[in-house]
Short mmCIF file of C-alpha atoms and ligand atoms in Angstrom, two decimals:
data_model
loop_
_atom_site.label_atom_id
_atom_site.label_comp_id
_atom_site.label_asym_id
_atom_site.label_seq_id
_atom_site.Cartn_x
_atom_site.Cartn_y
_atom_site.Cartn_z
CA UNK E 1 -64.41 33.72 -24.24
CA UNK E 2 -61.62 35.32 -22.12
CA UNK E 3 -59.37 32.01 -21.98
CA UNK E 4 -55.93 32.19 -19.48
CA UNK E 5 -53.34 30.24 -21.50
CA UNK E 6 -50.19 28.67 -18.75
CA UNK E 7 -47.66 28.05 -20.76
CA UNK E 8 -48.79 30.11 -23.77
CA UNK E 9 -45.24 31.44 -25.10
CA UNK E 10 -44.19 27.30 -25.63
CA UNK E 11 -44.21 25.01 -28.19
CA UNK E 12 -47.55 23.76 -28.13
CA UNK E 13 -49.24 26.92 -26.24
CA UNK E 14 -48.17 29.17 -28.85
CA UNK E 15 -49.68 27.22 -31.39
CA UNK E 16 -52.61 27.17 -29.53
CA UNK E 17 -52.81 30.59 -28.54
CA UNK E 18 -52.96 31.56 -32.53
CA UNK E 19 -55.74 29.11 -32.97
CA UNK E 20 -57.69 29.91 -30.31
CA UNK E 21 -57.46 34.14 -31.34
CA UNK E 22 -58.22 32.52 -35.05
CA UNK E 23 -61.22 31.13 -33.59
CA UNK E 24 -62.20 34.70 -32.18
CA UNK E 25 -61.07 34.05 -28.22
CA UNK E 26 -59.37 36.52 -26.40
CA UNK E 27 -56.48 35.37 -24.76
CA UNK E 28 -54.40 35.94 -21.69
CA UNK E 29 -50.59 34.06 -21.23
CA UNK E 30 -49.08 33.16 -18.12
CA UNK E 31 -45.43 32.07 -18.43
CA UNK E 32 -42.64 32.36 -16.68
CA UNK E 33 -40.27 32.10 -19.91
CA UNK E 34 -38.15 29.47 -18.21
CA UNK E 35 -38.43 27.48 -21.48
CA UNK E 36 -39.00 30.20 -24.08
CA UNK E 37 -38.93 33.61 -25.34
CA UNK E 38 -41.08 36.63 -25.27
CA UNK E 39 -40.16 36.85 -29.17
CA UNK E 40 -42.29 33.47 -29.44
CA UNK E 41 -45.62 36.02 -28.41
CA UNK E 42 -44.34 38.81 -31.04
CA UNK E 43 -44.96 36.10 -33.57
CA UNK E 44 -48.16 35.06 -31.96
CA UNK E 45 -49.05 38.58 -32.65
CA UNK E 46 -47.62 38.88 -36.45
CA UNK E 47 -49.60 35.97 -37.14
CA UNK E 48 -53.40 35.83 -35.23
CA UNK E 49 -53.17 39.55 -35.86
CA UNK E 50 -53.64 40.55 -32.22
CA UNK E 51 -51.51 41.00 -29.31
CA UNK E 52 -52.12 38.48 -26.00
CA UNK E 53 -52.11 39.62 -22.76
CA UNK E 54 -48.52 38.58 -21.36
CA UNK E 55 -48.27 37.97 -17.79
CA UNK E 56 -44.60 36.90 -16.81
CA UNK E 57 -45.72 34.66 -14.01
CA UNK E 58 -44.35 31.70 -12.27
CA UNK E 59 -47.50 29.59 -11.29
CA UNK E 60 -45.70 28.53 -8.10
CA UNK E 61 -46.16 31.92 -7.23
CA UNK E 62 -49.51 32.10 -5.13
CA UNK E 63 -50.10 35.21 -4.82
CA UNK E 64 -48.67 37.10 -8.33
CA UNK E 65 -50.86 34.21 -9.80
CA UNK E 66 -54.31 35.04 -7.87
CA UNK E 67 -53.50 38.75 -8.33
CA UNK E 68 -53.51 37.85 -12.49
CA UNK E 69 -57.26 35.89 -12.00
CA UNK E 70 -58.67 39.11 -10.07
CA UNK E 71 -57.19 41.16 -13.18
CA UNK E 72 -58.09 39.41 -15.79
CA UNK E 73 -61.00 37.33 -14.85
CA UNK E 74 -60.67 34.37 -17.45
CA UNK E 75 -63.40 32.66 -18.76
CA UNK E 76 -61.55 29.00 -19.35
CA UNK E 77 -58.05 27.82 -18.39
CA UNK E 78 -55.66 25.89 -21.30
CA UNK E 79 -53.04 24.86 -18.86
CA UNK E 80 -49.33 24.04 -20.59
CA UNK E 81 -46.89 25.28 -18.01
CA UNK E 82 -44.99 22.04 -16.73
CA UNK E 83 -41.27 21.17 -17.25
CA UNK E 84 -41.52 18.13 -19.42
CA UNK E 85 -37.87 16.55 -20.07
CA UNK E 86 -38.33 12.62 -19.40
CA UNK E 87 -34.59 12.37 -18.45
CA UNK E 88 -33.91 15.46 -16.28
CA UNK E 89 -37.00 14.91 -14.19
CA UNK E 90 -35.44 11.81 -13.63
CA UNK E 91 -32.59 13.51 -12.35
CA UNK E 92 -34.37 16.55 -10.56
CA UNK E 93 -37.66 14.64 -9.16
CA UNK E 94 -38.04 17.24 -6.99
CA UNK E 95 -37.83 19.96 -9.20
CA UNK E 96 -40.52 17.86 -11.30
CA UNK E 97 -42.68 17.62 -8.25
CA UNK E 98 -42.48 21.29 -7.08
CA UNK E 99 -43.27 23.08 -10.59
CA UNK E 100 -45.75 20.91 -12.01
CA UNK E 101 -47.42 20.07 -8.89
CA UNK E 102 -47.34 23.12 -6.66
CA UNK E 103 -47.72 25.52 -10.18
CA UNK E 104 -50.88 23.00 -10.84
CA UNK E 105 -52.97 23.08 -7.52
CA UNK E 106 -52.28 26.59 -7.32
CA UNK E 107 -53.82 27.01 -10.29
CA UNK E 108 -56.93 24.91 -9.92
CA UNK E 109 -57.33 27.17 -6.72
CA UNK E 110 -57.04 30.09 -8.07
CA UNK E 111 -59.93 29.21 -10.48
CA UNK E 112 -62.06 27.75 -7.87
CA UNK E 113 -61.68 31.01 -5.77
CA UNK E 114 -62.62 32.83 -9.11
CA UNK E 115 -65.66 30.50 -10.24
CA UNK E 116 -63.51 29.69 -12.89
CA UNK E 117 -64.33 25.59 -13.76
CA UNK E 118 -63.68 25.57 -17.31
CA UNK E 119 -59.73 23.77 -18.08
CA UNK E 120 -58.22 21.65 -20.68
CA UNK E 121 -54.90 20.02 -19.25
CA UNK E 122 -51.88 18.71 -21.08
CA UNK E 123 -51.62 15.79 -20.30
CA UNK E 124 -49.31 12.83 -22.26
CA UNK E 125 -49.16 9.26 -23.63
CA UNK E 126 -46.54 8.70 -20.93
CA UNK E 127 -49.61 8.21 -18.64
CA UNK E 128 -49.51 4.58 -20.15
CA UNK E 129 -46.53 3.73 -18.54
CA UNK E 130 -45.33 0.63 -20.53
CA UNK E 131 -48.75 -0.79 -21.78
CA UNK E 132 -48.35 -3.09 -24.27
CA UNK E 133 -51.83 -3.78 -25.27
CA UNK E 134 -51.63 -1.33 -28.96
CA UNK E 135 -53.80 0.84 -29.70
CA UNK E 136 -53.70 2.83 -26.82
CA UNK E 137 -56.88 3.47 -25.49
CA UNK E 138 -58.27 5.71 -22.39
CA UNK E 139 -59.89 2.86 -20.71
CA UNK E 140 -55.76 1.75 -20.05
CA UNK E 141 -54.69 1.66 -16.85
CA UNK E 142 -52.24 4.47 -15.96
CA UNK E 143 -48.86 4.32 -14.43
CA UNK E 144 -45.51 6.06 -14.81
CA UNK E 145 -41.94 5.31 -15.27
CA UNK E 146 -40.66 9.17 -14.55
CA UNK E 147 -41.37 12.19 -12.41
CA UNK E 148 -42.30 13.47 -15.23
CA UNK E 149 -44.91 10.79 -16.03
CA UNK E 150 -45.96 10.85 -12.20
CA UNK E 151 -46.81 14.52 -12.39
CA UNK E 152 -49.21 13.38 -14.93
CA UNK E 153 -50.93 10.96 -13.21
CA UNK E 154 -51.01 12.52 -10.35
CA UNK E 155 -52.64 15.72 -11.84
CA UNK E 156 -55.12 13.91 -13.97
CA UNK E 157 -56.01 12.20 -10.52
CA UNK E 158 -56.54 15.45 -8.44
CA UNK E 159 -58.78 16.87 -11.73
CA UNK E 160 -60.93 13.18 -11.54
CA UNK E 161 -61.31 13.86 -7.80
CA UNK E 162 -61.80 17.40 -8.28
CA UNK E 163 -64.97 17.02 -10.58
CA UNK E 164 -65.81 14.23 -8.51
CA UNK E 165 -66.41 16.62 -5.49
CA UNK E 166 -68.20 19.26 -7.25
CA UNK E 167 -69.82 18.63 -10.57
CA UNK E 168 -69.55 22.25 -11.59
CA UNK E 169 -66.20 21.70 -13.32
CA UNK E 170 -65.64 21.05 -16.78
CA UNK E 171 -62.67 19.66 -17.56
CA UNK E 172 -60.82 17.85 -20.46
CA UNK E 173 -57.13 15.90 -19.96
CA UNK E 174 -55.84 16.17 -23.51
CA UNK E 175 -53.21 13.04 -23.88
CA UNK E 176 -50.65 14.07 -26.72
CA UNK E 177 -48.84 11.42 -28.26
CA UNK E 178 -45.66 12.83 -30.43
CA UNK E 179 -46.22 16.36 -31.03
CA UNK E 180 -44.02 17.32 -34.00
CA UNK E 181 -43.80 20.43 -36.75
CA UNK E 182 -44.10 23.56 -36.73
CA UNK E 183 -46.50 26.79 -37.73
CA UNK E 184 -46.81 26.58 -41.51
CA UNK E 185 -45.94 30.22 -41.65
CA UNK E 186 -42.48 29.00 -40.01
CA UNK E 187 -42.65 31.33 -37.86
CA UNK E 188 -43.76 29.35 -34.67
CA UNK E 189 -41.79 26.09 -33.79
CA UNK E 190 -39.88 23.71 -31.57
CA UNK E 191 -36.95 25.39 -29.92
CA UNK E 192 -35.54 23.29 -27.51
CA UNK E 193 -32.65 25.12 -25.10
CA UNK E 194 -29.17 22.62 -25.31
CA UNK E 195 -29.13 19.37 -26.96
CA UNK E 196 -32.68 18.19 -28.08
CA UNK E 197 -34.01 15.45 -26.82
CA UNK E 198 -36.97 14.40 -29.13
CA UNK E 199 -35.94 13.17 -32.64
CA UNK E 200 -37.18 16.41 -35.02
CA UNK E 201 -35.82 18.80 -33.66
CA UNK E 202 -32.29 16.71 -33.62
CA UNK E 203 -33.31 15.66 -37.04
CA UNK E 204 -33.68 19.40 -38.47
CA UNK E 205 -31.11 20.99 -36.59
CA UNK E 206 -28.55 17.69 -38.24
CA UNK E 207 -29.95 19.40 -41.85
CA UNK E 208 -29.20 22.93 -40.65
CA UNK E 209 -25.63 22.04 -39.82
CA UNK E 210 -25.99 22.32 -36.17
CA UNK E 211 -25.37 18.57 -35.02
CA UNK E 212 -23.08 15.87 -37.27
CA UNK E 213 -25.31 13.19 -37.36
CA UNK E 214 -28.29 11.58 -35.57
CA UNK E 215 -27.89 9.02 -33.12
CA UNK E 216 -31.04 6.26 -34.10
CA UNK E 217 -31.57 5.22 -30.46
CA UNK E 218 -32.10 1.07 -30.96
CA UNK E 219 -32.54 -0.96 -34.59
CA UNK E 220 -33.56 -4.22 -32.94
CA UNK E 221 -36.76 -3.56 -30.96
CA UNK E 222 -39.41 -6.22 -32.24
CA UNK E 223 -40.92 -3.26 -34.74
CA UNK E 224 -40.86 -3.93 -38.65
CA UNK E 225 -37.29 -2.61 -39.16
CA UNK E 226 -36.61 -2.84 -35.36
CA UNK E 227 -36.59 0.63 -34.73
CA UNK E 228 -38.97 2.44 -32.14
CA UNK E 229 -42.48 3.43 -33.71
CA UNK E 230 -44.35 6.34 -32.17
CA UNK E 231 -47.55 8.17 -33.29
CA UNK E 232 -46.57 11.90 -34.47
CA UNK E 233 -48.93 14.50 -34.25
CA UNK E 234 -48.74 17.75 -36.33
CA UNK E 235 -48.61 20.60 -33.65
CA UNK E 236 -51.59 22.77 -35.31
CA UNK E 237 -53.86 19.40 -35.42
CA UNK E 238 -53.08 19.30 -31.71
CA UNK E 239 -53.89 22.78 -31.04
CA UNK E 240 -56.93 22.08 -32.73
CA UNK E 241 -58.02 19.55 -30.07
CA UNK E 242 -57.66 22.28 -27.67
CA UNK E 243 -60.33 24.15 -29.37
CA UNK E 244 -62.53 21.29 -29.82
CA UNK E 245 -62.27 19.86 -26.04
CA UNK E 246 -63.29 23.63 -25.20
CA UNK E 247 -66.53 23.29 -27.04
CA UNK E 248 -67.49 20.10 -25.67
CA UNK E 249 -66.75 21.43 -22.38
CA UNK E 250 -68.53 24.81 -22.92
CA UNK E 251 -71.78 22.42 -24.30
CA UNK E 252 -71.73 19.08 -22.03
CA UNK E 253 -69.12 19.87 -19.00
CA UNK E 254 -68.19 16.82 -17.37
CA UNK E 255 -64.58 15.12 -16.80
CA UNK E 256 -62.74 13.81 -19.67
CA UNK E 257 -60.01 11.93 -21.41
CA UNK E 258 -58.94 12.01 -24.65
CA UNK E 259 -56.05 11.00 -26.73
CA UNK E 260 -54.81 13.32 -29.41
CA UNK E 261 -53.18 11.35 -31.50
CA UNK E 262 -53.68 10.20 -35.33
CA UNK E 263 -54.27 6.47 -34.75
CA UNK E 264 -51.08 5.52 -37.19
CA UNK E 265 -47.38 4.26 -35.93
CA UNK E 266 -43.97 5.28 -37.70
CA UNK E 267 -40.97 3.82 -37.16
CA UNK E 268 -37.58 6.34 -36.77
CA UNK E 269 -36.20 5.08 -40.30
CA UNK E 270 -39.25 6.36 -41.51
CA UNK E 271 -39.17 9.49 -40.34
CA UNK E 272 -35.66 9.95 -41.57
CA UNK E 273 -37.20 9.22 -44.91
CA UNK E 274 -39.89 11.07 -45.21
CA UNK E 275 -37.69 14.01 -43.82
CA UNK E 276 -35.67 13.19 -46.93
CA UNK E 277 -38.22 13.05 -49.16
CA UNK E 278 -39.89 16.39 -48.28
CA UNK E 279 -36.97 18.29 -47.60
CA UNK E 280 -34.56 16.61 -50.68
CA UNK E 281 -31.80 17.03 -47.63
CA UNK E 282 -29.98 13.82 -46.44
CA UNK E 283 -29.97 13.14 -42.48
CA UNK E 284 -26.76 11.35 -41.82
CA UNK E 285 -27.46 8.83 -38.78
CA UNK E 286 -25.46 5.88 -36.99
CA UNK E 287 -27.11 3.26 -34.93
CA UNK E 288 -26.36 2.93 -31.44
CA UNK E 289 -28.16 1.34 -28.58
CA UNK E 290 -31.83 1.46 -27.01
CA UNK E 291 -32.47 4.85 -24.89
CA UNK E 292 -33.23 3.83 -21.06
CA UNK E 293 -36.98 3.91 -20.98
CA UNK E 294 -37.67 3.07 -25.10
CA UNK E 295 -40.63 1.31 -25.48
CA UNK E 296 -40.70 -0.59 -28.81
CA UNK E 297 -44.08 1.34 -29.93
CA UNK E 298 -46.30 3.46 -28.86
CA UNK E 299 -50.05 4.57 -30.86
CA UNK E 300 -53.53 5.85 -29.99
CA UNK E 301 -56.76 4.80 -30.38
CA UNK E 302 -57.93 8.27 -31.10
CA UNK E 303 -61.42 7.48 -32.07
CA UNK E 304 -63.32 8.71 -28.82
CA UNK E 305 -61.38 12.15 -29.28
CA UNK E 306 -62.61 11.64 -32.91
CA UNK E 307 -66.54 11.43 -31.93
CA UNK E 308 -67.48 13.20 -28.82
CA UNK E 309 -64.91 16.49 -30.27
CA UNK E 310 -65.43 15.89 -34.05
CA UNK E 311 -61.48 16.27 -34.55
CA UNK E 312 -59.36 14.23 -36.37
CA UNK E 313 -55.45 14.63 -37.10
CA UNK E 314 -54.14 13.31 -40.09
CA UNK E 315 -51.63 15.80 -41.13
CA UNK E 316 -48.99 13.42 -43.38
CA UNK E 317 -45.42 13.12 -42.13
CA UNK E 318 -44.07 14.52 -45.17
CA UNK E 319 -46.07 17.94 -44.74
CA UNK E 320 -45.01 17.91 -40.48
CA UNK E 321 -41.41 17.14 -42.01
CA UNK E 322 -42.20 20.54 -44.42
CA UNK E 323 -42.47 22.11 -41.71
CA UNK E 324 -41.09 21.88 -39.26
CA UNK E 325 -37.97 22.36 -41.85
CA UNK E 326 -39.48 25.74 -42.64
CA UNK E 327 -39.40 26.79 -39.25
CA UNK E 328 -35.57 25.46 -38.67
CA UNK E 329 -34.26 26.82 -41.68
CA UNK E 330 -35.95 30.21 -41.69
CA UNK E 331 -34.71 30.26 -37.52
CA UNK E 332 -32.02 27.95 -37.94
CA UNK E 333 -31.02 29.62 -33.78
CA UNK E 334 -34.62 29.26 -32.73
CA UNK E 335 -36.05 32.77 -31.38
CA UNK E 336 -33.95 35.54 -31.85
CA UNK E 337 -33.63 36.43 -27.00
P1 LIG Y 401 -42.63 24.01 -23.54
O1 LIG Y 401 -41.55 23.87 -22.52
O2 LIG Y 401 -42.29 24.55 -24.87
O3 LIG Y 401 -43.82 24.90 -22.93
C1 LIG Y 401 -44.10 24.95 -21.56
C2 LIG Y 401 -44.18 26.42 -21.16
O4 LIG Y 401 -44.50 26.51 -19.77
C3 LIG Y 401 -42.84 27.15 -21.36
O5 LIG Y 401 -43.10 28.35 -22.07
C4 LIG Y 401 -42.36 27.43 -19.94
O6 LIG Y 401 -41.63 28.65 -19.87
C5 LIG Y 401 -43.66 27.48 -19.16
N1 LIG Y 401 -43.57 27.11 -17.75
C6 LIG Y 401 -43.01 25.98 -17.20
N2 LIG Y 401 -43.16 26.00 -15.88
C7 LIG Y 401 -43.82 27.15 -15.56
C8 LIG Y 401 -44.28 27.73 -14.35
N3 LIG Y 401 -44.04 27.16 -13.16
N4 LIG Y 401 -44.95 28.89 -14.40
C9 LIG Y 401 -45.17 29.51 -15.58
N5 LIG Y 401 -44.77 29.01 -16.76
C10 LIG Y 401 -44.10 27.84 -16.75
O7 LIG Y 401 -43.34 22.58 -23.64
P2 LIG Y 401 -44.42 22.05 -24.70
O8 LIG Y 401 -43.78 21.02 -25.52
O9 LIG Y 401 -45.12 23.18 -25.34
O10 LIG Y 401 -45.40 21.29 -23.69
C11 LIG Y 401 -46.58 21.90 -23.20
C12 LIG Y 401 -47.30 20.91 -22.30
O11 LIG Y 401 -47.60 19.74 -23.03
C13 LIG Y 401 -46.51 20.46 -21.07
O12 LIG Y 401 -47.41 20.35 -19.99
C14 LIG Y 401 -45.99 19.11 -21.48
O13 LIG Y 401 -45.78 18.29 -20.37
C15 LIG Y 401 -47.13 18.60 -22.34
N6 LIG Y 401 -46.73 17.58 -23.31
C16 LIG Y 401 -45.74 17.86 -24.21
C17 LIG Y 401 -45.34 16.89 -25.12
C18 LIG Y 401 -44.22 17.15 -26.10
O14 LIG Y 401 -43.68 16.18 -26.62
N7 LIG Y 401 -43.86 18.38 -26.39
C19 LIG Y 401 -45.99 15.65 -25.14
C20 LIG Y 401 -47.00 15.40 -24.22
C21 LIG Y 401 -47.37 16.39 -23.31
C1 LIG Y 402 -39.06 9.40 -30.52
C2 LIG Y 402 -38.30 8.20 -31.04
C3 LIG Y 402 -36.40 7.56 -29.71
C4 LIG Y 402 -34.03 11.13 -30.40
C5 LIG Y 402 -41.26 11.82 -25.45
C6 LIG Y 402 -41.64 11.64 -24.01
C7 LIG Y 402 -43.14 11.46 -23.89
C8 LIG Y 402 -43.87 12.61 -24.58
C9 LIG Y 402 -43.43 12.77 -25.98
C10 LIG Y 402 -44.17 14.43 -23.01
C11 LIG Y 402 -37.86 7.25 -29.93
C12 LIG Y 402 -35.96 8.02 -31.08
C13 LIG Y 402 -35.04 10.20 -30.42
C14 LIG Y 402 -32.79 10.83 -31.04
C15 LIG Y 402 -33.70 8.70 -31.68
N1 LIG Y 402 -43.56 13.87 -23.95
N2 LIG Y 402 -34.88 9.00 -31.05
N3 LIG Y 402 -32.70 9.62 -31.67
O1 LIG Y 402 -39.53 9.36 -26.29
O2 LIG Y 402 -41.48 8.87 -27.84
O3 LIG Y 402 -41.65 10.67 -26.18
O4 LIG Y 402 -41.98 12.93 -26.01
O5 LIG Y 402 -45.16 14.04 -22.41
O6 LIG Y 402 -43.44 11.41 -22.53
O7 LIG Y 402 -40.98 10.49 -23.51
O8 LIG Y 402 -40.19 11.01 -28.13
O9 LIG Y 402 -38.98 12.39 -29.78
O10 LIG Y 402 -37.77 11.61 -27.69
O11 LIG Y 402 -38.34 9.97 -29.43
O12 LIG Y 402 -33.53 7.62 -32.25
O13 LIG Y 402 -31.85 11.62 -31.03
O14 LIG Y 402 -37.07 8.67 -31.64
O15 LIG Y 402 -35.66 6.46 -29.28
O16 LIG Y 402 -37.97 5.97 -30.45
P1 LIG Y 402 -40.66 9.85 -27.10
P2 LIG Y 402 -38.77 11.33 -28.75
#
C-alpha cells in the first residue's frame, strides 16, 4: 500500500515508517519538522533501505495539505503529527487546540475528499484521565486532565462519529502507554528539544553527562516502593501495532480501540535499576516531590490488542534500557540539524 505517514520524521513515526517499508509499504511523510529533523528521514533511509517521500507540510495548512493527497494519492493514513507536552499544553491550550485539532479534521477531510478511509490514530493512555480501576481497559470511560489529553478525546470522538456516519471508514485509535527506547541500530531515537520531560530520555542524557542528576518525581505514592509505576513500551513493539491495526483494518474495517501496552507496571526505582544493570552506568537521582498531575500507576489490559491484531509487546526493560543507551551514546546531541 501507498500509506501517508503525519508525523513520520518523530519519535514514534520514524520508527514506524522503517517498519512499515520493512513490511514492503511505500511510504509518504508529512511533517512540518517543528519537533524534529530532516536527518531523522536520512536514517529512515540508511536503515529500511529506501528513501520516503518527504513532504514539509504543516497539516493546519488546508490547502498545501490537499495539494499533497491529489499528488500522492495514499492508500492508508498513520497519523502522528500532534504536539504532545502534558505541561506546555497546559500552558498554551490554545496552541494545543489549533494544531492537533485544526491539523486533525483537516486531515480526515482531505481523505474523505480523496476516498481515502483507511487511518490508524495516535492516540494515548492519558485518555483515562485518572481511572483508578488497574488494568486499564478500553471499555474505561474517557476523560482528560490536559489540553493535551482533551485533544485526544476529542479526536477519538470525531473518528467514533465519523465511522458512525458512514461505515466506509476503517479506522483504529492506537492508545500508547509509555513509549520508551530506541532503534536497535541506534540510529533512530528520542530527541526531545530543551529539558526532557519523560524519565528516559532525562535518565540517558544524566549517563551521557548532559544533566547532574535525576529528579525522582514522588517516593510516597501508595506503589510498592512509593514511587510512580507506568507501563513502558519498547518503541519498535509499538510500531509494530501500527502494522498490525493496518491489517485488521485492511481485512475487517470497522472502528477501533486498542491499547498498546505490555500489560506489566514498573515503578521509577526500577527503571533506574534496570538502566544500571544493562548499561553498568550509575544514574545519580534525589527525591523530590510528586509532579502536578502524577497518578500513582498507570497499566494496560492489552489483551484485546493481543487477539483481534495478534501483537504482543514484551520487549524487557533491560533490552529498552540497551537501547535506548545505544542511541544516546552513539548521538549523545540527538540529530546532527
Ligand atoms: P514527536 O513530537 O516526536 O512526533 C510528532 C511529529 O509531528 C513531529 O515530527 C512534529 O514535527 C510533527 N508535527 C506536529 N505538529 C504538526 C503539524 N501541525 N503538521 C505537521 N507535522 C506536525 O512525538 P512522538 O512521541 O513521536 O508522538 C507521536 C504521536 O504519538 C503524537 O500524536 C503523540 O501525541 C502520541 N503519543 C505519544 C506518546 C509519547 O510518550 N511519546 C504517548 C502517547 C501518545
Ligand atoms: C514517567 C514516570 C514521573 C521524569 C507522559 C504523558 C502521557 C503519555 C506518556 C502522551 C512518572 C517520573 C519523570 C523525571 C521522574 N504521553 N519522572 N523524573 O507522565 O507517565 O506520561 O508520557 O500521550 O500522556 O503524561 O511519562 O516519562 O513523563 O514519567 O521521576 O525527570 O517518571 O513522575 O512517574 P508519564 P513520563
Amino acid at each position: 500500500m501507498r500509506i501517508l505517514v503525519t508525523g513520520g520524521a518523530g519519535y514514534i513515526g520514524s520508527h514506524t515508517v522503517v517498519v512499515l517499508q520493512d513490511a514492503g509499504h511505500e511510504v509518504v511523510i508529512v511533517d512540518d519538522l517543528s519537533n524534529s529533523s530532516a536527518s531523522a528521514v536520512d536514517r529512515i533511509a540508511e536503515i529500511a533501505g529506501k528513501v520516503p517521500e518527504l513532504h514539509q507540510v504543516d497539516l493546519c495548512d488546508r490547502d498545501a495539505l490537499f495539494e499533497v493527497f491529489s499528488r500522492t494519492r495514499p492508500e492508508a493514513i498513520v497519523h502522528f503529527a500532534a504536539l504532545k507536552a502534558v505541561g506546555e499544553s497546559v500552558a498554551q491550550p490554545l496552541r494545543y487546540y489549533r494544531n492537533n485539532l485544526i491539523g486533525g479534521l483537516n486531515l480526515f477531510e482531505a481523505m474523505g475528499e480523496h476516498d481515502c478511509r483507511t487511518l490508524v490514530f495516535s492516540s494515548s493512555c492519558t485518555v483515562y484521565g485518572g481511572a483508578p480501576a488497574l488494568p486499564l481497559r478500553e471499555g474505561a470511560p474517557t476523560w482528560a486532565v490536559s489540553p493535551y489529553g482533551w485533544t485526544k478525546v476529542m479526536l477519538e470522538q470525531i473518528l467514533t462519529d465519523l465511522h458512525a456516519a458512514d461505515g466506509r471508514w476503517r479506522i483504529g485509535s492506537l492508545r500508547y502507554f509509555n513509549p520508551v527506547g530506541a532503534h536497535p541500530s541506534g540510529r533512530l531515537g528520542e530527541d526531545p528539544r530543551g529539558m526532557p520531560n519523560n524519565l528516559l530520555p532525562f535518565i540517558t542524557q544524566v549517563a551521557v553527562g548532559r544533566r547532574e542528576r535525576l529528579t525522582v518525581f514522588g517516593a510516597d505514592y501508595p506503589t510498592p516502593d512509593g514511587t510512580c509505576v507506568r507501563d513502558y513500551i519498547h518503541v519498535v513493539d509499538l510500531a509494530e501495532g501500527h502494522l498490525a491495526a493496518l491489517r485488521r483494518l485492511q481485512d475487517r474495517g470497522g472502528y477501533h480501540t486498542w491499547n498498546l501496552g505490555t500489560g506489566r507496571g514498573h515503578s521509577v526505582l526500577e527503571v533506574i535499576a534496570a538502566f544500571e544493570r544493562a548499561t553498568g552506568i550509575a544514574v545519580p537521582y534525589e527525591v523530590a516531590g510528586g509532579r502536578p498531575g502524577d497518578i500513582a500507576a498507570s497499566y494496560a489490559d492489552p489483551s484485546r490488542a493481543n487477539e483481534e491484531l495478534g501483537w504482543r509487546s514484551d520487549t524487557s526493560l533491560e533490552t529498552i534500557c540497551a537501547d535506548a543507551w545505544r542511541w544516546q551514546q552513539a548521538n549523545p546531541d540527538g540529530y546532527p540539524n
